[in-house]
Amino acid sequence: RAKEIKTKLGTLLQKPDAAIDFIIPYPEKPEKPPKAQKPSPEEALQWRDSLEKLLQNPYGLTSFRSFLCSEFSEENIEFWVACEDYKKTKSPMKMVEKAKKIYEEFIQTEAPKEVNIDHFTKAVTMKNLVEPSPSSFDMAQKRIFALMEKDSLPRFVRSEFYQELVK
């Protein structure tokens, strides 16, 4: 076994025959993700009445997340985003993996970013995770959405940042 590992390492450490082995194709310029376009004041005004519209807009989502970070309460939006990503997962293996990660990060007691959900919702979510499906976190996600809508959104709308957007 040790001899086999030594042979493989020796092969890897050998000098290449030609420098051509080291040529790695790189794109001309590294691609940057498209920047979220700043919304018009009219569009931003619609966010006052619709958390859904705010979260559907990339600039709105980023702004809301930044606002929540400034208040040290970003776990709710991070959980909501993680659930949205989870719902798009097709592979059953990936779904199990992501469900476990979401549970450990946001749901379990003393989780690093534990979200504030009632015991009933937590119990239903844990039961749903026995056989993960795209709807496993639906109840918890709806509770967190309602909490953000009732609590975080009004504070965001009163923030200086939002007030600048609607000018």
PDB file of C-alpha atoms in Angstrom:
ATOM      1  CA  ARG A   1       0.000   0.000   0.000  1.00  0.00           C
ATOM      2  CA  ALA A   2       2.769   2.462   0.952  1.00  0.00           C
ATOM      3  CA  LYS A   3       4.728   1.477  -2.152  1.00  0.00           C
ATOM      4  CA  GLU A   4       1.659   2.170  -4.322  1.00  0.00           C
ATOM      5  CA  ILE A   5       1.249   5.658  -2.812  1.00  0.00           C
ATOM      6  CA  LYS A   6       4.973   6.363  -3.260  1.00  0.00           C
ATOM      7  CA  THR A   7       4.771   5.377  -6.947  1.00  0.00           C
ATOM      8  CA  LYS A   8       1.760   7.646  -7.542  1.00  0.00           C
ATOM      9  CA  LEU A   9       3.450  10.562  -5.773  1.00  0.00           C
ATOM     10  CA  GLY A  10       6.627   9.994  -7.792  1.00  0.00           C
ATOM     11  CA  THR A  11       4.614  10.165 -11.012  1.00  0.00           C
ATOM     12  CA  LEU A  12       2.986  13.419  -9.950  1.00  0.00           C
ATOM     13  CA  LEU A  13       6.289  14.988  -8.921  1.00  0.00           C
ATOM     14  CA  GLN A  14       8.066  14.226 -12.221  1.00  0.00           C
ATOM     15  CA  LYS A  15       8.951  17.212 -14.355  1.00  0.00           C
ATOM     16  CA  PRO A  16       6.764  17.606 -17.420  1.00  0.00           C
ATOM     17  CA  ASP A  17       8.257  16.868 -20.848  1.00  0.00           C
ATOM     18  CA  ALA A  18       7.224  20.250 -22.117  1.00  0.00           C
ATOM     19  CA  ALA A  19       6.046  23.516 -20.636  1.00  0.00           C
ATOM     20  CA  ILE A  20       2.881  23.068 -22.722  1.00  0.00           C
ATOM     21  CA  ASP A  21       1.523  20.952 -19.839  1.00  0.00           C
ATOM     22  CA  PHE A  22       1.291  24.104 -17.743  1.00  0.00           C
ATOM     23  CA  ILE A  23      -0.725  26.173 -20.175  1.00  0.00           C
ATOM     24  CA  ILE A  24      -4.146  26.649 -18.663  1.00  0.00           C
ATOM     25  CA  PRO A  25      -6.743  28.427 -20.750  1.00  0.00           C
ATOM     26  CA  TYR A  26      -8.099  31.553 -19.047  1.00  0.00           C
ATOM     27  CA  PRO A  27     -10.772  33.850 -20.410  1.00  0.00           C
ATOM     28  CA  GLU A  28      -9.501  37.225 -21.605  1.00  0.00           C
ATOM     29  CA  LYS A  29     -11.072  39.028 -18.640  1.00  0.00           C
ATOM     30  CA  PRO A  30     -12.506  37.418 -15.556  1.00  0.00           C
ATOM     31  CA  GLU A  31     -16.269  37.502 -15.800  1.00  0.00           C
ATOM     32  CA  LYS A  32     -18.016  39.611 -13.195  1.00  0.00           C
ATOM     33  CA  PRO A  33     -21.530  38.785 -12.124  1.00  0.00           C
ATOM     34  CA  PRO A  34     -24.009  41.236 -13.604  1.00  0.00           C
ATOM     35  CA  LYS A  35     -24.529  44.151 -11.239  1.00  0.00           C
ATOM     36  CA  ALA A  36     -28.042  44.553  -9.898  1.00  0.00           C
ATOM     37  CA  GLN A  37     -29.500  47.638 -11.503  1.00  0.00           C
ATOM     38  CA  LYS A  38     -30.711  50.384  -9.175  1.00  0.00           C
ATOM     39  CA  PRO A  39     -34.511  50.547  -9.316  1.00  0.00           C
ATOM     40  CA  SER A  40     -36.503  53.606 -10.244  1.00  0.00           C
ATOM     41  CA  PRO A  41     -38.059  55.498  -7.302  1.00  0.00           C
ATOM     42  CA  GLU A  42     -41.471  54.250  -8.511  1.00  0.00           C
ATOM     43  CA  GLU A  43     -40.325  50.641  -8.430  1.00  0.00           C
ATOM     44  CA  ALA A  44     -38.733  51.056  -4.987  1.00  0.00           C
ATOM     45  CA  LEU A  45     -41.975  52.623  -3.716  1.00  0.00           C
ATOM     46  CA  GLN A  46     -43.787  49.356  -4.496  1.00  0.00           C
ATOM     47  CA  TRP A  47     -41.552  47.558  -2.005  1.00  0.00           C
ATOM     48  CA  ARG A  48     -43.282  49.387   0.858  1.00  0.00           C
ATOM     49  CA  ASP A  49     -46.387  47.301   0.337  1.00  0.00           C
ATOM     50  CA  SER A  50     -44.895  44.063  -0.982  1.00  0.00           C
ATOM     51  CA  LEU A  51     -42.057  42.131   0.565  1.00  0.00           C
ATOM     52  CA  GLU A  52     -42.501  39.696  -2.320  1.00  0.00           C
ATOM     53  CA  LYS A  53     -41.687  42.404  -4.911  1.00  0.00           C
ATOM     54  CA  LEU A  54     -38.731  43.528  -2.825  1.00  0.00           C
ATOM     55  CA  LEU A  55     -37.294  40.003  -2.663  1.00  0.00           C
ATOM     56  CA  GLN A  56     -37.871  39.363  -6.388  1.00  0.00           C
ATOM     57  CA  ASN A  57     -35.730  42.362  -7.289  1.00  0.00           C
ATOM     58  CA  PRO A  58     -31.967  41.578  -7.073  1.00  0.00           C
ATOM     59  CA  TYR A  59     -31.170  45.137  -5.938  1.00  0.00           C
ATOM     60  CA  GLY A  60     -34.019  45.038  -3.424  1.00  0.00           C
ATOM     61  CA  LEU A  61     -32.898  41.688  -2.022  1.00  0.00           C
ATOM     62  CA  THR A  62     -29.310  42.913  -1.653  1.00  0.00           C
ATOM     63  CA  SER A  63     -30.440  46.178  -0.053  1.00  0.00           C
ATOM     64  CA  PHE A  64     -32.772  44.417   2.368  1.00  0.00           C
ATOM     65  CA  ARG A  65     -30.057  41.920   3.302  1.00  0.00           C
ATOM     66  CA  SER A  66     -27.578  44.763   3.944  1.00  0.00           C
ATOM     67  CA  PHE A  67     -30.157  46.518   6.099  1.00  0.00           C
ATOM     68  CA  LEU A  68     -30.789  43.357   8.130  1.00  0.00           C
ATOM     69  CA  CYS A  69     -27.023  42.846   8.534  1.00  0.00           C
ATOM     70  CA  SER A  70     -26.759  46.366   9.930  1.00  0.00           C
ATOM     71  CA  GLU A  71     -29.367  45.331  12.521  1.00  0.00           C
ATOM     72  CA  PHE A  72     -27.682  41.963  13.207  1.00  0.00           C
ATOM     73  CA  SER A  73     -30.794  40.084  12.070  1.00  0.00           C
ATOM     74  CA  GLU A  74     -29.771  38.670   8.694  1.00  0.00           C
ATOM     75  CA  GLU A  75     -30.567  35.052   9.641  1.00  0.00           C
ATOM     76  CA  ASN A  76     -34.184  35.456   8.472  1.00  0.00           C
ATOM     77  CA  ILE A  77     -33.324  36.567   4.939  1.00  0.00           C
ATOM     78  CA  GLU A  78     -30.492  34.037   4.725  1.00  0.00           C
ATOM     79  CA  PHE A  79     -32.909  31.264   5.717  1.00  0.00           C
ATOM     80  CA  TRP A  80     -35.494  32.471   3.185  1.00  0.00           C
ATOM     81  CA  VAL A  81     -32.873  32.568   0.394  1.00  0.00           C
ATOM     82  CA  ALA A  82     -31.555  29.115   1.380  1.00  0.00           C
ATOM     83  CA  CYS A  83     -35.128  27.743   1.173  1.00  0.00           C
ATOM     84  CA  GLU A  84     -35.627  29.286  -2.278  1.00  0.00           C
ATOM     85  CA  ASP A  85     -32.397  27.675  -3.454  1.00  0.00           C
ATOM     86  CA  TYR A  86     -33.386  24.362  -1.855  1.00  0.00           C
ATOM     87  CA  LYS A  87     -36.724  24.293  -3.716  1.00  0.00           C
ATOM     88  CA  LYS A  88     -34.869  24.489  -7.044  1.00  0.00           C
ATOM     89  CA  THR A  89     -32.781  21.397  -6.233  1.00  0.00           C
ATOM     90  CA  LYS A  90     -33.564  18.468  -8.541  1.00  0.00           C
ATOM     91  CA  SER A  91     -31.202  15.746  -7.345  1.00  0.00           C
ATOM     92  CA  PRO A  92     -32.573  13.764  -4.363  1.00  0.00           C
ATOM     93  CA  MET A  93     -29.020  13.358  -3.020  1.00  0.00           C
ATOM     94  CA  LYS A  94     -28.327  17.108  -3.212  1.00  0.00           C
ATOM     95  CA  MET A  95     -31.736  17.754  -1.625  1.00  0.00           C
ATOM     96  CA  VAL A  96     -30.868  15.584   1.382  1.00  0.00           C
ATOM     97  CA  GLU A  97     -27.501  17.341   1.671  1.00  0.00           C
ATOM     98  CA  LYS A  98     -29.010  20.846   1.481  1.00  0.00           C
ATOM     99  CA  ALA A  99     -31.876  19.971   3.849  1.00  0.00           C
ATOM    100  CA  LYS A 100     -29.373  18.789   6.459  1.00  0.00           C
ATOM    101  CA  LYS A 101     -27.312  21.955   6.056  1.00  0.00           C
ATOM    102  CA  ILE A 102     -30.360  24.242   6.351  1.00  0.00           C
ATOM    103  CA  TYR A 103     -31.588  22.331   9.392  1.00  0.00           C
ATOM    104  CA  GLU A 104     -28.200  22.527  11.133  1.00  0.00           C
ATOM    105  CA  GLU A 105     -27.652  26.180  10.283  1.00  0.00           C
ATOM    106  CA  PHE A 106     -31.127  27.624  10.914  1.00  0.00           C
ATOM    107  CA  ILE A 107     -33.620  25.219  12.543  1.00  0.00           C
ATOM    108  CA  GLN A 108     -32.007  23.059  15.213  1.00  0.00           C
ATOM    109  CA  THR A 109     -31.892  24.399  18.764  1.00  0.00           C
ATOM    110  CA  GLU A 110     -28.740  26.483  19.296  1.00  0.00           C
ATOM    111  CA  ALA A 111     -28.080  26.594  15.534  1.00  0.00           C
ATOM    112  CA  PRO A 112     -25.488  29.252  14.541  1.00  0.00           C
ATOM    113  CA  LYS A 113     -28.173  31.291  12.728  1.00  0.00           C
ATOM    114  CA  GLU A 114     -31.280  29.939  14.443  1.00  0.00           C
ATOM    115  CA  VAL A 115     -34.487  31.488  13.121  1.00  0.00           C
ATOM    116  CA  ASN A 116     -37.363  32.312  15.418  1.00  0.00           C
ATOM    117  CA  ILE A 117     -40.086  29.734  14.706  1.00  0.00           C
ATOM    118  CA  ASP A 118     -42.604  28.196  17.088  1.00  0.00           C
ATOM    119  CA  HIS A 119     -42.313  24.624  18.386  1.00  0.00           C
ATOM    120  CA  PHE A 120     -45.149  23.339  16.192  1.00  0.00           C
ATOM    121  CA  THR A 121     -43.515  24.676  13.012  1.00  0.00           C
ATOM    122  CA  LYS A 122     -40.150  23.258  14.089  1.00  0.00           C
ATOM    123  CA  ALA A 123     -41.743  19.841  14.751  1.00  0.00           C
ATOM    124  CA  VAL A 124     -43.521  19.806  11.365  1.00  0.00           C
ATOM    125  CA  THR A 125     -40.289  20.814   9.610  1.00  0.00           C
ATOM    126  CA  MET A 126     -38.298  18.084  11.373  1.00  0.00           C
ATOM    127  CA  LYS A 127     -40.970  15.537  10.411  1.00  0.00           C
ATOM    128  CA  ASN A 128     -40.797  16.729   6.776  1.00  0.00           C
ATOM    129  CA  LEU A 129     -37.042  16.154   6.766  1.00  0.00           C
ATOM    130  CA  VAL A 130     -37.416  12.396   7.279  1.00  0.00           C
ATOM    131  CA  GLU A 131     -38.028  12.255   3.518  1.00  0.00           C
ATOM    132  CA  PRO A 132     -36.907  15.624   2.114  1.00  0.00           C
ATOM    133  CA  SER A 133     -39.037  17.114  -0.673  1.00  0.00           C
ATOM    134  CA  PRO A 134     -39.125  20.575  -2.275  1.00  0.00           C
ATOM    135  CA  SER A 135     -41.818  21.573   0.240  1.00  0.00           C
ATOM    136  CA  SER A 136     -39.998  20.373   3.389  1.00  0.00           C
ATOM    137  CA  PHE A 137     -39.320  23.911   4.653  1.00  0.00           C
ATOM    138  CA  ASP A 138     -42.501  25.585   3.336  1.00  0.00           C
ATOM    139  CA  MET A 139     -44.195  26.114   6.691  1.00  0.00           C
ATOM    140  CA  ALA A 140     -41.056  27.499   8.354  1.00  0.00           C
ATOM    141  CA  GLN A 141     -40.301  29.686   5.322  1.00  0.00           C
ATOM    142  CA  LYS A 142     -43.845  31.126   5.385  1.00  0.00           C
ATOM    143  CA  ARG A 143     -43.504  31.910   9.100  1.00  0.00           C
ATOM    144  CA  ILE A 144     -40.199  33.709   8.540  1.00  0.00           C
ATOM    145  CA  PHE A 145     -41.607  35.577   5.530  1.00  0.00           C
ATOM    146  CA  ALA A 146     -44.548  36.758   7.674  1.00  0.00           C
ATOM    147  CA  LEU A 147     -42.152  37.822  10.419  1.00  0.00           C
ATOM    148  CA  MET A 148     -40.005  39.831   7.985  1.00  0.00           C
ATOM    149  CA  GLU A 149     -43.117  41.352   6.415  1.00  0.00           C
ATOM    150  CA  LYS A 150     -44.582  42.409   9.753  1.00  0.00           C
ATOM    151  CA  ASP A 151     -41.379  43.372  11.570  1.00  0.00           C
ATOM    152  CA  SER A 152     -38.348  43.949   9.295  1.00  0.00           C
ATOM    153  CA  LEU A 153     -39.997  45.500   6.235  1.00  0.00           C
ATOM    154  CA  PRO A 154     -41.535  48.471   8.132  1.00  0.00           C
ATOM    155  CA  ARG A 155     -38.125  49.229   9.690  1.00  0.00           C
ATOM    156  CA  PHE A 156     -36.433  48.946   6.281  1.00  0.00           C
ATOM    157  CA  VAL A 157     -38.971  51.348   4.749  1.00  0.00           C
ATOM    158  CA  ARG A 158     -38.189  53.895   7.491  1.00  0.00           C
ATOM    159  CA  SER A 159     -34.410  53.517   6.961  1.00  0.00           C
ATOM    160  CA  GLU A 160     -32.312  56.271   5.403  1.00  0.00           C
ATOM    161  CA  PHE A 161     -31.141  53.945   2.658  1.00  0.00           C
ATOM    162  CA  TYR A 162     -34.694  53.216   1.483  1.00  0.00           C
ATOM    163  CA  GLN A 163     -35.654  56.873   1.768  1.00  0.00           C
ATOM    164  CA  GLU A 164     -32.778  57.739  -0.609  1.00  0.00           C
ATOM    165  CA  LEU A 165     -34.028  55.159  -3.136  1.00  0.00           C
ATOM    166  CA  VAL A 166     -37.507  56.635  -3.367  1.00  0.00           C
ATOM    167  CA  LYS A 167     -36.333  60.260  -3.817  1.00  0.00           C
TER     168      LYS A 167
END
